[in-house]
């Protein structure tokens, strides 16, 4: 049988973890953290046409204490860097980050040789779970990002993945 | 256009010596003999402004006060860094708010090493933020400005980004 | 009603179940109601038509890290959410659900309800003050002045009901209104009460909306001004308890309005009284709460207080005098 | 109606309407010195989304700066495109065919309606009403679909070129615009005015709040709906006509009270005027090419150029200095919200926190346009 590598936690609540993850996946409460143009697309996603509340994610909590997902929608620049880090640290533990838009992924259109003020990418500040490319990404892309995050949390994908092309 | 002549007359007595009749305005200042301070009528359809006033830095407040009485409002203050001529230039844009349209551009040239221009935030409070931004980007010190600190860059930034010789 | 141990245990479990189910699934009703008003589909992915959504929210809230930030008054910070929850559940003891369903029919049950309501107010004050956050302190100060201002007209209108039915016991009040909607306190036909009773119903309903910090009076948790009001510093279950406390306050407000004015478990046509009529009335009133919240913007704090001190209190006083006079005359 | 109260200046505390706050719609920080709930001193702190547009303008060619213009004020991106195209066409002396001018006016006015709709939604969200946002977004999505057909993007358009427009509009776009206007005209009185504008809570919330006098507008350089709400009849489309605006007859709504209600009504009437312009433009749409001839690499004559354009928030100015080579020597963007916000400090003194936020909402701020 060979030796068994004992899992980190002594008691493994396999089933309970699955249930908790399912609960967490279905009620991701994003924090209202709109910086720039992507924030408008985030509001459109909350609108009636692309309705983010179908996935239980419509409660946009203003305070970082009660939110699970930080959707970084926009450009982080050097003056805001400290504020963004503090907000990330204030969020209670099972927290995820969605980098929405090219600015949050890699500085986007402002990643130029004379860039003196833009932080090139949110992952320079904290670990990012899902990247949504686009400038600004379409609301459907944000919904796909949330479904990808749910797949990352629960391991199962809710809807069939759309094959490109 | 009554207004343009009237404003030109109002500004004219600020500059005792007659402005050098520069060649049709707009082409580069370098070739034409350096223009004396004065008021020149420019073609608004192409340059957007009716009057182009070149003045010394210390006359800036006087010009501002004259235009304030005529009911102009301060549209924008922009700085230009003429690296090769070793000069900064501060451009004030004044415009009419309502009524007949007439835009006045006031330009002042300042030496590049110790750029100092008197502030006009006393006359136009709008200038407060514009001047702070020009200081932020070019390092032009505006004398006795109430609160001359950086406005757009982090407070501890030590560089002036829009200078031609600046590269991060 | 003999109070054997089984009776007490049965009602303990019953009330906790009623409170728990209501607190969770009211959140679902609110989100679905809001979605219908806003022409979109509410939560529909978790379970059939999103019915498991409150379960998911509850599980997530329970399993999140409970942060107690530094510089916070430890004990009060932890006690405040529980204190917000206790009065809401205990006040369900005296509510007469039906002829024979009612945990305890106490003599001064109306007085008990208002005593518990003020404990809820103190909980919000403690929560806001203890979390050491400037926004929370402003919101706590606002919520105290608001609740205080709206408790007085509420009491005055309840006195008019007590005058008519002659007793402070909710069960007697409900029994007194049996037999068809013309016996209900709101349209009381005997001795001309229908003149003034609908005014007290309106004042009572406005006060119950204001008492539970619901829009258009949600000064305490004004989302767009005070970030998250007194709940700013509360993370997982602290915030969960405050939310459940708020929803249970709505349920208690609805039950109180139904019992005092709409004749408790009485059937509108006087034939088949029963607990389902009572539950139907409660959920109609709760839907009105939700409906009001998603249609109206928020008022200003000084207008809100003016409304109470300068308009509602004089009105309810005059109403009280007229009712007393009517009783004297007939 | 700022409540006349004696503000105790000694016991004040500083409250940060921080970079991340639901009511600031972006990252604007206002340092409020408060006495209880009354504001003693308000000082906006900017720069949290400064994205170096002017530095990028100096290092890129004229055409490379067009996408940047859309990322400054993403609610009225086409007006920013229009301003930049206008100043470069004046500098380089490029002719724009008639049809392209008409298409520019149509798309800019559609974008203005979309911007006002989003302002209306965000303003009511500040005041606590959540549902109007959904209805305004419903109409806005219709406009976004129309503009997406023509420009290819939803929000940050890069549709204008020097000398014309990127591609032509087809009949389906014209038909779509006509019945959008019919639909919005049908909904405007019933949904927007009866349900919201005449709502007593809203009226009490924004009437007599945040008085801005005409003299204050002039001294602080506030333009657009903020100035028109205080009795100043200044609209660049009328006072300094550009493009083909002189051919349309539309009137400029001006209110004299100067409070938040006046600014609210100015924008609601402006939506109506924009619809009138679009209809007239669609009726008089001439045929012909949409792209004039423009040199591949632009080298405009050296000199000082300035163009002003009426965006949804005020007068957007481009101060361009060219020295003859292929990229601009200096570009200063006069953003309307920068000046509109500068009067916030003076007006918000003595107001309640809730009223100050209602006043800030009525100023219609877009923060990346302030910070550039």
PDB file of C-alpha atoms in Angstrom, chain A residues 16 19-20 22-24 26-29 46-49 51 53-68 89-96 158-159, chain C residues 31 34-35 38-47 53 55-61 63-67 69-70 221 223 227-228 231-236 239 243 294:
ATOM      1  CA  UNK A  16     -18.870  19.131   4.488  1.00  0.00           C
ATOM      2  CA  UNK A  19     -21.291  21.489   0.755  1.00  0.00           C
ATOM      3  CA  UNK A  20     -19.595  24.642   2.077  1.00  0.00           C
ATOM      4  CA  UNK A  22     -21.256  24.811  -3.039  1.00  0.00           C
ATOM      5  CA  UNK A  23     -22.786  27.358  -0.658  1.00  0.00           C
ATOM      6  CA  UNK A  24     -19.901  29.763  -1.174  1.00  0.00           C
ATOM      7  CA  UNK A  26     -23.687  30.169  -5.117  1.00  0.00           C
ATOM      8  CA  UNK A  27     -23.577  33.313  -3.036  1.00  0.00           C
ATOM      9  CA  UNK A  28     -20.497  35.281  -4.112  1.00  0.00           C
ATOM     10  CA  UNK A  29     -21.070  38.798  -2.820  1.00  0.00           C
ATOM     11  CA  UNK A  46     -26.077  44.044 -12.512  1.00  0.00           C
ATOM     12  CA  UNK A  47     -28.782  45.440 -14.794  1.00  0.00           C
ATOM     13  CA  UNK A  48     -31.829  43.615 -16.018  1.00  0.00           C
ATOM     14  CA  UNK A  49     -30.403  42.373 -19.296  1.00  0.00           C
ATOM     15  CA  UNK A  51     -28.722  39.941 -14.539  1.00  0.00           C
ATOM     16  CA  UNK A  53     -28.420  38.131  -9.511  1.00  0.00           C
ATOM     17  CA  UNK A  54     -29.291  34.836 -11.153  1.00  0.00           C
ATOM     18  CA  UNK A  55     -26.052  33.500  -9.655  1.00  0.00           C
ATOM     19  CA  UNK A  56     -26.807  34.957  -6.244  1.00  0.00           C
ATOM     20  CA  UNK A  57     -24.101  37.588  -6.778  1.00  0.00           C
ATOM     21  CA  UNK A  58     -26.319  40.638  -6.926  1.00  0.00           C
ATOM     22  CA  UNK A  59     -25.741  41.835  -3.367  1.00  0.00           C
ATOM     23  CA  UNK A  60     -23.037  44.462  -4.024  1.00  0.00           C
ATOM     24  CA  UNK A  61     -21.791  44.971  -0.462  1.00  0.00           C
ATOM     25  CA  UNK A  62     -20.125  48.372  -0.005  1.00  0.00           C
ATOM     26  CA  UNK A  63     -18.059  47.282   2.984  1.00  0.00           C
ATOM     27  CA  UNK A  64     -15.102  44.918   2.495  1.00  0.00           C
ATOM     28  CA  UNK A  65     -16.007  43.047   5.666  1.00  0.00           C
ATOM     29  CA  UNK A  66     -19.072  41.442   4.184  1.00  0.00           C
ATOM     30  CA  UNK A  67     -17.902  40.723   0.633  1.00  0.00           C
ATOM     31  CA  UNK A  68     -16.282  37.596  -0.761  1.00  0.00           C
ATOM     32  CA  UNK A  89      -6.560  42.746   3.708  1.00  0.00           C
ATOM     33  CA  UNK A  90      -9.844  43.861   5.284  1.00  0.00           C
ATOM     34  CA  UNK A  91     -11.825  41.159   3.543  1.00  0.00           C
ATOM     35  CA  UNK A  92     -12.580  38.064   5.681  1.00  0.00           C
ATOM     36  CA  UNK A  93     -10.825  34.911   4.756  1.00  0.00           C
ATOM     37  CA  UNK A  94     -12.346  32.813   1.985  1.00  0.00           C
ATOM     38  CA  UNK A  95     -11.903  35.697  -0.494  1.00  0.00           C
ATOM     39  CA  UNK A  96     -11.236  35.720  -4.196  1.00  0.00           C
ATOM     40  CA  UNK A 158     -22.526  24.799 -13.878  1.00  0.00           C
ATOM     41  CA  UNK A 159     -23.309  25.373 -17.537  1.00  0.00           C
TER      42      UNK A 159
ATOM     43  CA  UNK C  31     -34.586  39.482  -3.754  1.00  0.00           C
ATOM     44  CA  UNK C  34     -37.088  43.293  -6.006  1.00  0.00           C
ATOM     45  CA  UNK C  35     -36.249  41.375  -9.190  1.00  0.00           C
ATOM     46  CA  UNK C  38     -37.075  45.667 -11.573  1.00  0.00           C
ATOM     47  CA  UNK C  39     -38.059  43.465 -14.523  1.00  0.00           C
ATOM     48  CA  UNK C  40     -35.305  40.881 -14.029  1.00  0.00           C
ATOM     49  CA  UNK C  41     -35.055  37.305 -12.799  1.00  0.00           C
ATOM     50  CA  UNK C  42     -33.992  37.051  -9.212  1.00  0.00           C
ATOM     51  CA  UNK C  43     -31.744  34.258  -7.971  1.00  0.00           C
ATOM     52  CA  UNK C  44     -32.788  31.216  -9.975  1.00  0.00           C
ATOM     53  CA  UNK C  45     -29.668  29.077 -10.185  1.00  0.00           C
ATOM     54  CA  UNK C  46     -29.519  27.661  -6.655  1.00  0.00           C
ATOM     55  CA  UNK C  47     -32.206  25.011  -6.502  1.00  0.00           C
ATOM     56  CA  UNK C  53     -30.344  30.650  -2.231  1.00  0.00           C
ATOM     57  CA  UNK C  55     -29.340  28.199   2.373  1.00  0.00           C
ATOM     58  CA  UNK C  56     -26.279  29.050   0.275  1.00  0.00           C
ATOM     59  CA  UNK C  57     -26.080  32.527   1.838  1.00  0.00           C
ATOM     60  CA  UNK C  58     -26.426  31.092   5.335  1.00  0.00           C
ATOM     61  CA  UNK C  59     -23.775  28.424   4.756  1.00  0.00           C
ATOM     62  CA  UNK C  60     -21.399  30.967   3.282  1.00  0.00           C
ATOM     63  CA  UNK C  61     -21.960  33.457   6.096  1.00  0.00           C
ATOM     64  CA  UNK C  63     -18.268  29.541   7.212  1.00  0.00           C
ATOM     65  CA  UNK C  64     -16.617  32.912   6.764  1.00  0.00           C
ATOM     66  CA  UNK C  65     -13.938  34.212   9.071  1.00  0.00           C
ATOM     67  CA  UNK C  66     -15.362  36.320  11.909  1.00  0.00           C
ATOM     68  CA  UNK C  67     -13.068  39.350  12.021  1.00  0.00           C
ATOM     69  CA  UNK C  69     -10.925  44.440  14.117  1.00  0.00           C
ATOM     70  CA  UNK C  70      -8.378  46.092  16.407  1.00  0.00           C
ATOM     71  CA  UNK C 221     -28.012  51.437   6.932  1.00  0.00           C
ATOM     72  CA  UNK C 223     -26.020  52.195   1.676  1.00  0.00           C
ATOM     73  CA  UNK C 227     -21.110  52.638   3.466  1.00  0.00           C
ATOM     74  CA  UNK C 228     -22.897  49.887   5.400  1.00  0.00           C
ATOM     75  CA  UNK C 231     -22.853  46.904  10.139  1.00  0.00           C
ATOM     76  CA  UNK C 232     -19.670  48.197   8.456  1.00  0.00           C
ATOM     77  CA  UNK C 233     -17.250  46.381  10.723  1.00  0.00           C
ATOM     78  CA  UNK C 234     -19.229  43.146  11.076  1.00  0.00           C
ATOM     79  CA  UNK C 235     -18.091  40.247   8.920  1.00  0.00           C
ATOM     80  CA  UNK C 236     -19.720  36.864   8.588  1.00  0.00           C
ATOM     81  CA  UNK C 239     -23.597  40.745   9.837  1.00  0.00           C
ATOM     82  CA  UNK C 243     -29.738  40.949   8.820  1.00  0.00           C
ATOM     83  CA  UNK C 294     -37.795  49.139  -3.894  1.00  0.00           C
TER      84      UNK C 294
END
